[in-house]
Amino acid sequence: MLKKFAFLSFLALGLPLLAPQIAGAMDRRGEQNEARAQMMAGKVKSIRSIENRVLPRMGDSEYIGPEFDPGAQVYRLKFIRDGRVIFVDVDGRTGTILRQTR
């Protein structure tokens, strides 16, 4: 009985703490699916072709990963250099770098 109570207490206390992480993972999965669907439809370039264009320009920055905004059709590549995060926004249709934060 005590084990059952402990388990139920964990669920009651632990699940609300995990919910944002689960939702974030589901959002990223949705981004990936939308990016793939738009790429397969010929609307945007693949993330690999975008990365091949941007990564060589970033020198000694560490690549963290991409995000995709399906409405704007923009990839955001994230890097870190000297403890600072750098965002590079790239037009998914053309591969043109739109902006870069420093």
PDB file of C-alpha atoms in Angstrom:
ATOM      1  CA  MET A   1       0.000   0.000   0.000  1.00  0.00           C
ATOM      2  CA  LEU A   2       2.839   2.383   0.860  1.00  0.00           C
ATOM      3  CA  LYS A   3       4.524   1.689  -2.495  1.00  0.00           C
ATOM      4  CA  LYS A   4       1.292   2.446  -4.321  1.00  0.00           C
ATOM      5  CA  PHE A   5       0.922   5.733  -2.418  1.00  0.00           C
ATOM      6  CA  ALA A   6       4.524   6.682  -3.159  1.00  0.00           C
ATOM      7  CA  PHE A   7       4.037   5.934  -6.859  1.00  0.00           C
ATOM      8  CA  LEU A   8       0.807   7.950  -7.039  1.00  0.00           C
ATOM      9  CA  SER A   9       2.489  10.818  -5.185  1.00  0.00           C
ATOM     10  CA  PHE A  10       5.328  10.743  -7.707  1.00  0.00           C
ATOM     11  CA  LEU A  11       2.852  10.882 -10.576  1.00  0.00           C
ATOM     12  CA  ALA A  12       0.931  13.736  -8.985  1.00  0.00           C
ATOM     13  CA  LEU A  13       4.071  15.765  -8.294  1.00  0.00           C
ATOM     14  CA  GLY A  14       6.323  14.655 -11.132  1.00  0.00           C
ATOM     15  CA  LEU A  15       4.092  14.811 -14.193  1.00  0.00           C
ATOM     16  CA  PRO A  16       3.389  18.555 -14.007  1.00  0.00           C
ATOM     17  CA  LEU A  17       7.151  19.125 -13.904  1.00  0.00           C
ATOM     18  CA  LEU A  18       7.675  16.945 -16.983  1.00  0.00           C
ATOM     19  CA  ALA A  19       4.781  18.375 -18.997  1.00  0.00           C
ATOM     20  CA  PRO A  20       6.750  21.355 -20.422  1.00  0.00           C
ATOM     21  CA  GLN A  21       9.589  19.057 -21.480  1.00  0.00           C
ATOM     22  CA  ILE A  22       7.179  16.642 -23.152  1.00  0.00           C
ATOM     23  CA  ALA A  23       5.383  19.516 -24.891  1.00  0.00           C
ATOM     24  CA  GLY A  24       8.720  20.940 -26.074  1.00  0.00           C
ATOM     25  CA  ALA A  25       9.750  17.590 -27.511  1.00  0.00           C
ATOM     26  CA  MET A  26       6.404  17.303 -29.297  1.00  0.00           C
ATOM     27  CA  ASP A  27       6.808  20.833 -30.710  1.00  0.00           C
ATOM     28  CA  ARG A  28      10.257  19.959 -32.069  1.00  0.00           C
ATOM     29  CA  ARG A  29       8.828  16.792 -33.616  1.00  0.00           C
ATOM     30  CA  GLY A  30       6.124  18.891 -35.262  1.00  0.00           C
ATOM     31  CA  GLU A  31       8.772  21.283 -36.613  1.00  0.00           C
ATOM     32  CA  GLN A  32      10.728  18.371 -38.047  1.00  0.00           C
ATOM     33  CA  ASN A  33       7.647  16.877 -39.668  1.00  0.00           C
ATOM     34  CA  GLU A  34       6.605  20.213 -41.157  1.00  0.00           C
ATOM     35  CA  ALA A  35      10.126  20.929 -42.444  1.00  0.00           C
ATOM     36  CA  ARG A  36      10.241  17.492 -44.053  1.00  0.00           C
ATOM     37  CA  ALA A  37       6.788  17.889 -45.608  1.00  0.00           C
ATOM     38  CA  GLN A  38       7.691  21.288 -47.053  1.00  0.00           C
ATOM     39  CA  MET A  39      11.030  19.966 -48.294  1.00  0.00           C
ATOM     40  CA  MET A  40       9.366  16.975 -49.976  1.00  0.00           C
ATOM     41  CA  ALA A  41       6.862  19.363 -51.614  1.00  0.00           C
ATOM     42  CA  GLY A  42       9.763  21.406 -52.984  1.00  0.00           C
ATOM     43  CA  LYS A  43       8.870  24.489 -50.954  1.00  0.00           C
ATOM     44  CA  VAL A  44      12.086  24.640 -48.878  1.00  0.00           C
ATOM     45  CA  LYS A  45      15.609  23.326 -49.080  1.00  0.00           C
ATOM     46  CA  SER A  46      16.715  20.444 -46.873  1.00  0.00           C
ATOM     47  CA  ILE A  47      18.305  21.240 -43.534  1.00  0.00           C
ATOM     48  CA  ARG A  48      21.471  19.494 -44.768  1.00  0.00           C
ATOM     49  CA  SER A  49      21.842  21.871 -47.703  1.00  0.00           C
ATOM     50  CA  ILE A  50      21.242  24.844 -45.373  1.00  0.00           C
ATOM     51  CA  GLU A  51      23.828  23.515 -42.901  1.00  0.00           C
ATOM     52  CA  ASN A  52      26.345  22.900 -45.696  1.00  0.00           C
ATOM     53  CA  ARG A  53      26.044  26.558 -46.649  1.00  0.00           C
ATOM     54  CA  VAL A  54      26.151  28.089 -43.146  1.00  0.00           C
ATOM     55  CA  LEU A  55      28.434  25.879 -41.023  1.00  0.00           C
ATOM     56  CA  PRO A  56      31.671  26.673 -42.916  1.00  0.00           C
ATOM     57  CA  ARG A  57      31.044  30.397 -42.333  1.00  0.00           C
ATOM     58  CA  MET A  58      30.798  30.017 -38.561  1.00  0.00           C
ATOM     59  CA  GLY A  59      34.471  29.288 -37.915  1.00  0.00           C
ATOM     60  CA  ASP A  60      35.193  28.089 -34.391  1.00  0.00           C
ATOM     61  CA  SER A  61      31.565  28.277 -33.220  1.00  0.00           C
ATOM     62  CA  GLU A  62      30.005  25.111 -31.842  1.00  0.00           C
ATOM     63  CA  TYR A  63      26.845  24.105 -33.707  1.00  0.00           C
ATOM     64  CA  ILE A  64      23.943  23.450 -31.328  1.00  0.00           C
ATOM     65  CA  GLY A  65      21.232  22.632 -33.856  1.00  0.00           C
ATOM     66  CA  PRO A  66      18.391  23.928 -36.030  1.00  0.00           C
ATOM     67  CA  GLU A  67      14.799  25.023 -35.560  1.00  0.00           C
ATOM     68  CA  PHE A  68      12.245  25.535 -38.324  1.00  0.00           C
ATOM     69  CA  ASP A  69       9.448  28.101 -38.514  1.00  0.00           C
ATOM     70  CA  PRO A  70       6.967  26.602 -40.995  1.00  0.00           C
ATOM     71  CA  GLY A  71       4.897  29.776 -41.316  1.00  0.00           C
ATOM     72  CA  ALA A  72       7.857  31.954 -42.286  1.00  0.00           C
ATOM     73  CA  GLN A  73       9.725  29.064 -43.946  1.00  0.00           C
ATOM     74  CA  VAL A  74      12.841  30.078 -42.029  1.00  0.00           C
ATOM     75  CA  TYR A  75      15.483  27.868 -40.458  1.00  0.00           C
ATOM     76  CA  ARG A  76      17.199  29.170 -37.320  1.00  0.00           C
ATOM     77  CA  LEU A  77      20.612  27.612 -36.755  1.00  0.00           C
ATOM     78  CA  LYS A  78      21.986  27.978 -33.241  1.00  0.00           C
ATOM     79  CA  PHE A  79      25.672  28.220 -32.377  1.00  0.00           C
ATOM     80  CA  ILE A  80      27.712  29.009 -29.286  1.00  0.00           C
ATOM     81  CA  ARG A  81      31.025  30.862 -29.205  1.00  0.00           C
ATOM     82  CA  ASP A  82      32.826  32.171 -26.131  1.00  0.00           C
ATOM     83  CA  GLY A  83      29.760  31.482 -23.987  1.00  0.00           C
ATOM     84  CA  ARG A  84      27.434  33.496 -26.256  1.00  0.00           C
ATOM     85  CA  VAL A  85      24.609  32.048 -28.316  1.00  0.00           C
ATOM     86  CA  ILE A  86      24.512  33.073 -31.967  1.00  0.00           C
ATOM     87  CA  PHE A  87      21.384  32.682 -34.084  1.00  0.00           C
ATOM     88  CA  VAL A  88      21.579  32.519 -37.865  1.00  0.00           C
ATOM     89  CA  ASP A  89      18.214  32.838 -39.628  1.00  0.00           C
ATOM     90  CA  VAL A  90      18.139  31.379 -43.131  1.00  0.00           C
ATOM     91  CA  ASP A  91      15.413  31.615 -45.762  1.00  0.00           C
ATOM     92  CA  GLY A  92      14.345  28.012 -46.289  1.00  0.00           C
ATOM     93  CA  ARG A  93      13.305  28.646 -49.899  1.00  0.00           C
ATOM     94  CA  THR A  94      16.537  30.212 -51.138  1.00  0.00           C
ATOM     95  CA  GLY A  95      19.154  29.382 -48.502  1.00  0.00           C
ATOM     96  CA  THR A  96      19.942  33.102 -48.110  1.00  0.00           C
ATOM     97  CA  ILE A  97      21.134  34.200 -44.672  1.00  0.00           C
ATOM     98  CA  LEU A  98      18.558  36.708 -43.463  1.00  0.00           C
ATOM     99  CA  ARG A  99      20.188  37.809 -40.201  1.00  0.00           C
ATOM    100  CA  GLN A 100      22.730  36.789 -37.633  1.00  0.00           C
ATOM    101  CA  THR A 101      22.855  37.825 -33.994  1.00  0.00           C
ATOM    102  CA  ARG A 102      26.213  38.444 -32.371  1.00  0.00           C
TER     103      ARG A 102
END
